[in-house]
Amino acid sequence: MKKLFTIVFLASGLAAFAQTPKKDPATVLISPQQTLSKKDTDFRKAIAKWSDEVLKSTNYKNVKAQPSSAIFPGAIKPGYQLISQTVSIQHKKIADSLVGIVSTLGYSGYDNAIMYSTGLYAVAGQYIEIEVPKNTNTDDLEVQIGAHTDRLNEWVAGTEDWRRMPIITKTEKLVVGVNRLASPFGGLIYINLNPKSQSRKIDLKISHAVTAPLFVLGKTSQSDWENQLKNNKAPWGEMATENVILTLPDSVLQTIKNPQEVMKLWDLIIGGEMDLAQMPLPFYRAQRLVPDEHIGGGYMHSGYPIMIHHSPTKHMLSNEIMANPELLMKPSGGGANWGFFHEIGHNMQNLNWVFGGTTEVSNNFFSLYMFDRLMGGRDNAHTAISNANTQKQMKKYFAEGANYEKWKNDPFLGLIMFRQMQEGFGWESFKAFFREYQKIGPNISELNDQQKRDLWVKTYSSIVKRNLAPFWNTWGVPISDSVNKELSVYPQWMPYNFPPQN
């Protein structure tokens, strides 16, 4: 009896095993509702490997649509037509005078290839054709399919359950003649060139693609925009100015009846951040913002493009706020608008003035500036900078004893010190400070943390003609005795009632 039971059990197990489909990266479905567990490490590695291989493959005939692509980045609507269109790319090489300055913007992805929008979309699993004319300078010339460049097998996402396929963007070098390529995920089509690549105009014929909405401020009329939306079959499109480009899903684009208002506001936002950073406009490239179901880490992160979580299942909502001026300008207690300003601020950070503990501090200078200049003040800008929280943090910190290690590990505590400086000397002092660091250039990158702090205080003190070394030391942010002595030619500065006595 026992033997019979064992045989039956084994037979049942074999039958069940035979009915279990083999896990295949080419056919697996990953979505917000059907995530891939972080514990399934072997299969995740297999998926990442397969994705890299198929996206690097030049054998476009063998590329099939991956089922997950219908969910993210999304499926083409029925009734679409494949078209041919000539696209003109006007590339301008970054000015030599900007190269040194830009090279200090370490969180901005400053040397990533510039992505030129085409207003076209590649269907998942179907090839596109790009004809590069004879005598075209193809140095650094690439095509990219897909805007969602974050790899989920790295960084924070590598430790999370995946809500989309981990690698979904394809790039390929273009050569003179006919180029054919395909992606199993599809996506918006871009032409990429290195910022330092020679200036030139390139006309390319792109075929076997689908039109996607592309609004360009000052060029696209209201009626053109309405017609684009009415006829759109692509799941994504873009809205652009010379300073900023928003990549948005069709579901959001269809709600935008006032594209000029939306993009004028975003132009104002980028202009404000660049104004504080004392960077020229137009810059060598527009800032890009791309929402994604799952990004590499954080609610948002800086770079080119700036990546933004929009995941309803995770209660992270951004798309509608990006496209709605009323919501974008509504103080949200540290919500999406603070986040946008914060991440653009990261792209403005000169790493020569970012010292220990201030990566998540000095980018918030730009958040504060946006609230001051665009929203009339800081009421409900972020709960962490409220009057009550500011006083509470300061009292606790100084009661326990000022300590640099504590200061470094609390970004909003650290921000109070710089808020006091801004209140004392105004935003113009910060602009002058940033200009001075642009003159210094990238050559001080080897300074240690003490030297960076000393240079910060020396530079700022020389601008405001006051000695801030005692103020920093009171905060527990150490400034060397030699710098304190050097700055003694200026009167000492200390805010009233600091540290707080009440």
PDB file of C-alpha atoms in Angstrom, residues 45-245:
ATOM      1  CA  LYS A  45      19.392  37.474 -14.093  1.00  0.00           C
ATOM      2  CA  ALA A  46      18.187  35.466 -17.081  1.00  0.00           C
ATOM      3  CA  ILE A  47      15.691  38.188 -18.024  1.00  0.00           C
ATOM      4  CA  ALA A  48      18.313  40.937 -17.763  1.00  0.00           C
ATOM      5  CA  LYS A  49      20.734  38.904 -19.871  1.00  0.00           C
ATOM      6  CA  TRP A  50      18.084  38.156 -22.490  1.00  0.00           C
ATOM      7  CA  SER A  51      17.001  41.807 -22.594  1.00  0.00           C
ATOM      8  CA  ASP A  52      20.548  43.035 -23.102  1.00  0.00           C
ATOM      9  CA  GLU A  53      21.193  40.492 -25.828  1.00  0.00           C
ATOM     10  CA  VAL A  54      18.014  41.109 -27.801  1.00  0.00           C
ATOM     11  CA  LEU A  55      18.353  44.892 -27.498  1.00  0.00           C
ATOM     12  CA  LYS A  56      21.948  44.758 -28.740  1.00  0.00           C
ATOM     13  CA  SER A  57      21.115  42.378 -31.568  1.00  0.00           C
ATOM     14  CA  THR A  58      21.225  43.740 -35.114  1.00  0.00           C
ATOM     15  CA  ASN A  59      19.166  40.823 -36.428  1.00  0.00           C
ATOM     16  CA  TYR A  60      15.889  42.750 -36.538  1.00  0.00           C
ATOM     17  CA  LYS A  61      14.035  39.968 -38.365  1.00  0.00           C
ATOM     18  CA  ASN A  62      14.166  37.744 -35.278  1.00  0.00           C
ATOM     19  CA  VAL A  63      12.838  40.354 -32.846  1.00  0.00           C
ATOM     20  CA  LYS A  64       9.316  39.679 -31.575  1.00  0.00           C
ATOM     21  CA  ALA A  65       7.156  41.784 -29.282  1.00  0.00           C
ATOM     22  CA  GLN A  66       7.643  40.881 -25.620  1.00  0.00           C
ATOM     23  CA  PRO A  67       4.169  40.487 -24.016  1.00  0.00           C
ATOM     24  CA  SER A  68       4.957  42.858 -21.129  1.00  0.00           C
ATOM     25  CA  SER A  69       5.421  45.686 -23.633  1.00  0.00           C
ATOM     26  CA  ALA A  70       1.643  45.842 -24.109  1.00  0.00           C
ATOM     27  CA  ILE A  71       1.366  46.971 -20.482  1.00  0.00           C
ATOM     28  CA  PHE A  72       4.522  49.071 -20.249  1.00  0.00           C
ATOM     29  CA  PRO A  73       5.491  51.140 -22.110  1.00  0.00           C
ATOM     30  CA  GLY A  74       2.127  50.274 -23.655  1.00  0.00           C
ATOM     31  CA  ALA A  75       0.470  49.011 -26.804  1.00  0.00           C
ATOM     32  CA  ILE A  76      -0.171  50.882 -30.029  1.00  0.00           C
ATOM     33  CA  LYS A  77      -3.899  51.497 -30.482  1.00  0.00           C
ATOM     34  CA  PRO A  78      -5.718  49.528 -33.195  1.00  0.00           C
ATOM     35  CA  GLY A  79      -5.986  51.136 -36.609  1.00  0.00           C
ATOM     36  CA  TYR A  80      -2.485  52.592 -36.657  1.00  0.00           C
ATOM     37  CA  GLN A  81      -0.643  53.288 -39.894  1.00  0.00           C
ATOM     38  CA  LEU A  82       3.063  52.939 -40.539  1.00  0.00           C
ATOM     39  CA  ILE A  83       4.472  56.038 -42.196  1.00  0.00           C
ATOM     40  CA  SER A  84       7.653  57.464 -43.693  1.00  0.00           C
ATOM     41  CA  GLN A  85       8.834  60.895 -42.615  1.00  0.00           C
ATOM     42  CA  THR A  86      11.941  63.011 -43.086  1.00  0.00           C
ATOM     43  CA  VAL A  87      13.297  64.307 -39.787  1.00  0.00           C
ATOM     44  CA  SER A  88      15.767  67.190 -39.578  1.00  0.00           C
ATOM     45  CA  ILE A  89      18.181  67.243 -36.651  1.00  0.00           C
ATOM     46  CA  GLN A  90      19.974  70.519 -35.936  1.00  0.00           C
ATOM     47  CA  HIS A  91      22.812  69.652 -33.572  1.00  0.00           C
ATOM     48  CA  LYS A  92      24.856  72.365 -31.892  1.00  0.00           C
ATOM     49  CA  LYS A  93      28.120  71.428 -30.217  1.00  0.00           C
ATOM     50  CA  ILE A  94      28.448  72.518 -26.593  1.00  0.00           C
ATOM     51  CA  ALA A  95      30.432  75.751 -26.353  1.00  0.00           C
ATOM     52  CA  ASP A  96      34.040  75.294 -25.266  1.00  0.00           C
ATOM     53  CA  SER A  97      33.472  77.888 -22.537  1.00  0.00           C
ATOM     54  CA  LEU A  98      30.759  75.692 -21.018  1.00  0.00           C
ATOM     55  CA  VAL A  99      32.605  72.368 -21.000  1.00  0.00           C
ATOM     56  CA  GLY A 100      34.506  72.992 -17.771  1.00  0.00           C
ATOM     57  CA  ILE A 101      31.443  74.328 -15.959  1.00  0.00           C
ATOM     58  CA  VAL A 102      29.179  71.524 -17.136  1.00  0.00           C
ATOM     59  CA  SER A 103      31.742  68.886 -16.149  1.00  0.00           C
ATOM     60  CA  THR A 104      31.222  69.834 -12.483  1.00  0.00           C
ATOM     61  CA  LEU A 105      27.479  69.058 -12.647  1.00  0.00           C
ATOM     62  CA  GLY A 106      28.065  65.507 -11.526  1.00  0.00           C
ATOM     63  CA  TYR A 107      24.452  64.483 -10.913  1.00  0.00           C
ATOM     64  CA  SER A 108      23.156  65.771 -14.249  1.00  0.00           C
ATOM     65  CA  GLY A 109      24.406  63.095 -16.642  1.00  0.00           C
ATOM     66  CA  TYR A 110      26.185  66.003 -18.304  1.00  0.00           C
ATOM     67  CA  ASP A 111      27.978  63.916 -20.935  1.00  0.00           C
ATOM     68  CA  ASN A 112      25.040  61.676 -21.887  1.00  0.00           C
ATOM     69  CA  ALA A 113      24.148  61.843 -25.562  1.00  0.00           C
ATOM     70  CA  ILE A 114      21.619  64.556 -26.405  1.00  0.00           C
ATOM     71  CA  MET A 115      18.278  62.948 -27.287  1.00  0.00           C
ATOM     72  CA  TYR A 116      16.601  64.645 -30.248  1.00  0.00           C
ATOM     73  CA  SER A 117      12.868  63.971 -30.450  1.00  0.00           C
ATOM     74  CA  THR A 118      11.425  62.814 -33.770  1.00  0.00           C
ATOM     75  CA  GLY A 119       7.707  62.652 -32.992  1.00  0.00           C
ATOM     76  CA  LEU A 120       7.716  59.023 -34.105  1.00  0.00           C
ATOM     77  CA  TYR A 121       7.129  55.726 -32.311  1.00  0.00           C
ATOM     78  CA  ALA A 122       8.475  52.233 -32.993  1.00  0.00           C
ATOM     79  CA  VAL A 123       5.949  49.417 -32.680  1.00  0.00           C
ATOM     80  CA  ALA A 124       7.115  46.599 -30.396  1.00  0.00           C
ATOM     81  CA  GLY A 125       8.480  43.711 -32.450  1.00  0.00           C
ATOM     82  CA  GLN A 126       8.361  45.605 -35.751  1.00  0.00           C
ATOM     83  CA  TYR A 127      11.386  47.062 -37.472  1.00  0.00           C
ATOM     84  CA  ILE A 128      11.902  50.718 -38.265  1.00  0.00           C
ATOM     85  CA  GLU A 129      14.031  51.900 -41.156  1.00  0.00           C
ATOM     86  CA  ILE A 130      16.307  54.929 -41.071  1.00  0.00           C
ATOM     87  CA  GLU A 131      17.954  56.145 -44.240  1.00  0.00           C
ATOM     88  CA  VAL A 132      21.132  58.161 -43.685  1.00  0.00           C
ATOM     89  CA  PRO A 133      22.124  60.164 -46.779  1.00  0.00           C
ATOM     90  CA  LYS A 134      25.481  59.780 -48.453  1.00  0.00           C
ATOM     91  CA  ASN A 135      28.210  62.134 -47.166  1.00  0.00           C
ATOM     92  CA  THR A 136      26.482  62.495 -43.774  1.00  0.00           C
ATOM     93  CA  ASN A 137      28.883  62.893 -40.865  1.00  0.00           C
ATOM     94  CA  THR A 138      27.885  59.894 -38.734  1.00  0.00           C
ATOM     95  CA  ASP A 139      30.359  60.490 -35.901  1.00  0.00           C
ATOM     96  CA  ASP A 140      28.548  59.730 -32.604  1.00  0.00           C
ATOM     97  CA  LEU A 141      25.250  59.351 -34.499  1.00  0.00           C
ATOM     98  CA  GLU A 142      22.858  56.881 -32.870  1.00  0.00           C
ATOM     99  CA  VAL A 143      19.193  55.986 -32.856  1.00  0.00           C
ATOM    100  CA  GLN A 144      17.375  55.211 -29.618  1.00  0.00           C
ATOM    101  CA  ILE A 145      14.073  53.408 -29.193  1.00  0.00           C
ATOM    102  CA  GLY A 146      12.409  54.089 -25.855  1.00  0.00           C
ATOM    103  CA  ALA A 147      12.595  56.893 -23.295  1.00  0.00           C
ATOM    104  CA  HIS A 148      12.699  54.721 -20.171  1.00  0.00           C
ATOM    105  CA  THR A 149      16.416  54.251 -19.723  1.00  0.00           C
ATOM    106  CA  ASP A 150      16.591  53.036 -16.110  1.00  0.00           C
ATOM    107  CA  ARG A 151      17.854  49.488 -15.643  1.00  0.00           C
ATOM    108  CA  LEU A 152      16.006  47.682 -12.871  1.00  0.00           C
ATOM    109  CA  ASN A 153      18.715  45.075 -12.316  1.00  0.00           C
ATOM    110  CA  GLU A 154      20.829  47.769 -10.655  1.00  0.00           C
ATOM    111  CA  TRP A 155      20.702  50.193  -7.723  1.00  0.00           C
ATOM    112  CA  VAL A 156      17.584  50.183  -5.500  1.00  0.00           C
ATOM    113  CA  ALA A 157      15.357  48.529  -8.090  1.00  0.00           C
ATOM    114  CA  GLY A 158      17.683  45.534  -8.031  1.00  0.00           C
ATOM    115  CA  THR A 159      16.355  44.795  -4.527  1.00  0.00           C
ATOM    116  CA  GLU A 160      12.671  45.387  -5.347  1.00  0.00           C
ATOM    117  CA  ASP A 161       9.936  43.367  -7.019  1.00  0.00           C
ATOM    118  CA  TRP A 162       9.868  44.446 -10.666  1.00  0.00           C
ATOM    119  CA  ARG A 163       6.727  46.089 -12.041  1.00  0.00           C
ATOM    120  CA  ARG A 164       8.005  46.149 -15.617  1.00  0.00           C
ATOM    121  CA  MET A 165      10.689  44.440 -17.662  1.00  0.00           C
ATOM    122  CA  PRO A 166      14.076  45.565 -16.347  1.00  0.00           C
ATOM    123  CA  ILE A 167      15.751  46.870 -19.526  1.00  0.00           C
ATOM    124  CA  ILE A 168      13.571  48.271 -22.301  1.00  0.00           C
ATOM    125  CA  THR A 169      15.607  50.849 -24.253  1.00  0.00           C
ATOM    126  CA  LYS A 170      17.586  50.135 -27.413  1.00  0.00           C
ATOM    127  CA  THR A 171      20.393  52.231 -28.924  1.00  0.00           C
ATOM    128  CA  GLU A 172      22.241  51.498 -32.129  1.00  0.00           C
ATOM    129  CA  LYS A 173      24.880  53.340 -34.125  1.00  0.00           C
ATOM    130  CA  LEU A 174      23.712  54.669 -37.481  1.00  0.00           C
ATOM    131  CA  VAL A 175      25.691  54.291 -40.695  1.00  0.00           C
ATOM    132  CA  VAL A 176      25.294  55.822 -44.134  1.00  0.00           C
ATOM    133  CA  GLY A 177      22.609  54.013 -46.099  1.00  0.00           C
ATOM    134  CA  VAL A 178      19.623  52.024 -44.879  1.00  0.00           C
ATOM    135  CA  ASN A 179      19.523  51.032 -41.196  1.00  0.00           C
ATOM    136  CA  ARG A 180      16.886  48.625 -39.918  1.00  0.00           C
ATOM    137  CA  LEU A 181      16.340  47.788 -36.268  1.00  0.00           C
ATOM    138  CA  ALA A 182      13.625  46.550 -33.951  1.00  0.00           C
ATOM    139  CA  SER A 183      12.861  46.474 -30.241  1.00  0.00           C
ATOM    140  CA  PRO A 184      10.708  43.894 -28.430  1.00  0.00           C
ATOM    141  CA  PHE A 185       9.343  46.742 -26.299  1.00  0.00           C
ATOM    142  CA  GLY A 186       8.858  49.550 -28.808  1.00  0.00           C
ATOM    143  CA  GLY A 187       9.072  53.187 -27.804  1.00  0.00           C
ATOM    144  CA  LEU A 188       9.552  56.761 -28.898  1.00  0.00           C
ATOM    145  CA  ILE A 189      12.299  57.188 -31.479  1.00  0.00           C
ATOM    146  CA  TYR A 190      15.205  59.541 -30.788  1.00  0.00           C
ATOM    147  CA  ILE A 191      18.319  60.532 -32.683  1.00  0.00           C
ATOM    148  CA  ASN A 192      21.280  60.843 -30.304  1.00  0.00           C
ATOM    149  CA  LEU A 193      24.488  62.837 -30.571  1.00  0.00           C
ATOM    150  CA  ASN A 194      27.265  63.494 -28.077  1.00  0.00           C
ATOM    151  CA  PRO A 195      27.236  67.088 -26.728  1.00  0.00           C
ATOM    152  CA  LYS A 196      30.849  67.566 -27.869  1.00  0.00           C
ATOM    153  CA  SER A 197      30.165  66.216 -31.341  1.00  0.00           C
ATOM    154  CA  GLN A 198      30.610  68.589 -34.269  1.00  0.00           C
ATOM    155  CA  SER A 199      27.709  70.947 -35.018  1.00  0.00           C
ATOM    156  CA  ARG A 200      25.707  69.873 -38.045  1.00  0.00           C
ATOM    157  CA  LYS A 201      22.289  69.513 -39.641  1.00  0.00           C
ATOM    158  CA  ILE A 202      21.229  65.975 -40.486  1.00  0.00           C
ATOM    159  CA  ASP A 203      18.196  64.978 -42.547  1.00  0.00           C
ATOM    160  CA  LEU A 204      17.053  61.405 -41.979  1.00  0.00           C
ATOM    161  CA  LYS A 205      14.200  59.481 -43.549  1.00  0.00           C
ATOM    162  CA  ILE A 206      12.490  57.318 -40.933  1.00  0.00           C
ATOM    163  CA  SER A 207      10.059  54.689 -42.207  1.00  0.00           C
ATOM    164  CA  HIS A 208       7.812  51.961 -40.801  1.00  0.00           C
ATOM    165  CA  ALA A 209       7.035  54.069 -37.719  1.00  0.00           C
ATOM    166  CA  VAL A 210       3.913  55.530 -36.124  1.00  0.00           C
ATOM    167  CA  THR A 211       3.411  59.241 -35.500  1.00  0.00           C
ATOM    168  CA  ALA A 212       3.415  60.316 -31.847  1.00  0.00           C
ATOM    169  CA  PRO A 213       2.274  63.641 -30.369  1.00  0.00           C
ATOM    170  CA  LEU A 214       4.991  66.292 -30.240  1.00  0.00           C
ATOM    171  CA  PHE A 215       4.131  69.797 -29.094  1.00  0.00           C
ATOM    172  CA  VAL A 216       6.871  72.410 -29.507  1.00  0.00           C
ATOM    173  CA  LEU A 217       6.214  75.773 -27.881  1.00  0.00           C
ATOM    174  CA  GLY A 218       6.197  78.531 -30.483  1.00  0.00           C
ATOM    175  CA  LYS A 219       5.931  76.093 -33.395  1.00  0.00           C
ATOM    176  CA  THR A 220       2.917  73.838 -32.808  1.00  0.00           C
ATOM    177  CA  SER A 221      -0.445  75.592 -33.110  1.00  0.00           C
ATOM    178  CA  GLN A 222      -3.452  74.793 -30.956  1.00  0.00           C
ATOM    179  CA  SER A 223      -5.277  73.231 -33.915  1.00  0.00           C
ATOM    180  CA  ASP A 224      -2.218  71.140 -34.811  1.00  0.00           C
ATOM    181  CA  TRP A 225      -2.068  69.876 -31.221  1.00  0.00           C
ATOM    182  CA  GLU A 226      -5.747  68.978 -31.188  1.00  0.00           C
ATOM    183  CA  ASN A 227      -5.382  67.078 -34.461  1.00  0.00           C
ATOM    184  CA  GLN A 228      -2.340  65.208 -33.160  1.00  0.00           C
ATOM    185  CA  LEU A 229      -4.273  64.064 -30.103  1.00  0.00           C
ATOM    186  CA  LYS A 230      -7.370  63.165 -32.102  1.00  0.00           C
ATOM    187  CA  ASN A 231      -5.411  60.941 -34.468  1.00  0.00           C
ATOM    188  CA  ASN A 232      -2.876  59.553 -32.020  1.00  0.00           C
ATOM    189  CA  LYS A 233      -2.304  55.804 -31.786  1.00  0.00           C
ATOM    190  CA  ALA A 234       1.002  55.874 -29.872  1.00  0.00           C
ATOM    191  CA  PRO A 235       1.090  55.257 -26.097  1.00  0.00           C
ATOM    192  CA  TRP A 236       3.558  58.122 -25.453  1.00  0.00           C
ATOM    193  CA  GLY A 237       4.299  61.595 -26.763  1.00  0.00           C
ATOM    194  CA  GLU A 238       6.206  64.725 -25.793  1.00  0.00           C
ATOM    195  CA  MET A 239       5.861  68.425 -25.079  1.00  0.00           C
ATOM    196  CA  ALA A 240       8.913  70.611 -25.587  1.00  0.00           C
ATOM    197  CA  THR A 241      10.498  74.025 -25.373  1.00  0.00           C
ATOM    198  CA  GLU A 242      14.140  74.842 -26.017  1.00  0.00           C
ATOM    199  CA  ASN A 243      14.712  74.473 -22.256  1.00  0.00           C
ATOM    200  CA  VAL A 244      12.632  71.473 -21.171  1.00  0.00           C
ATOM    201  CA  ILE A 245      10.995  68.367 -22.632  1.00  0.00           C
TER     202      ILE A 245
END
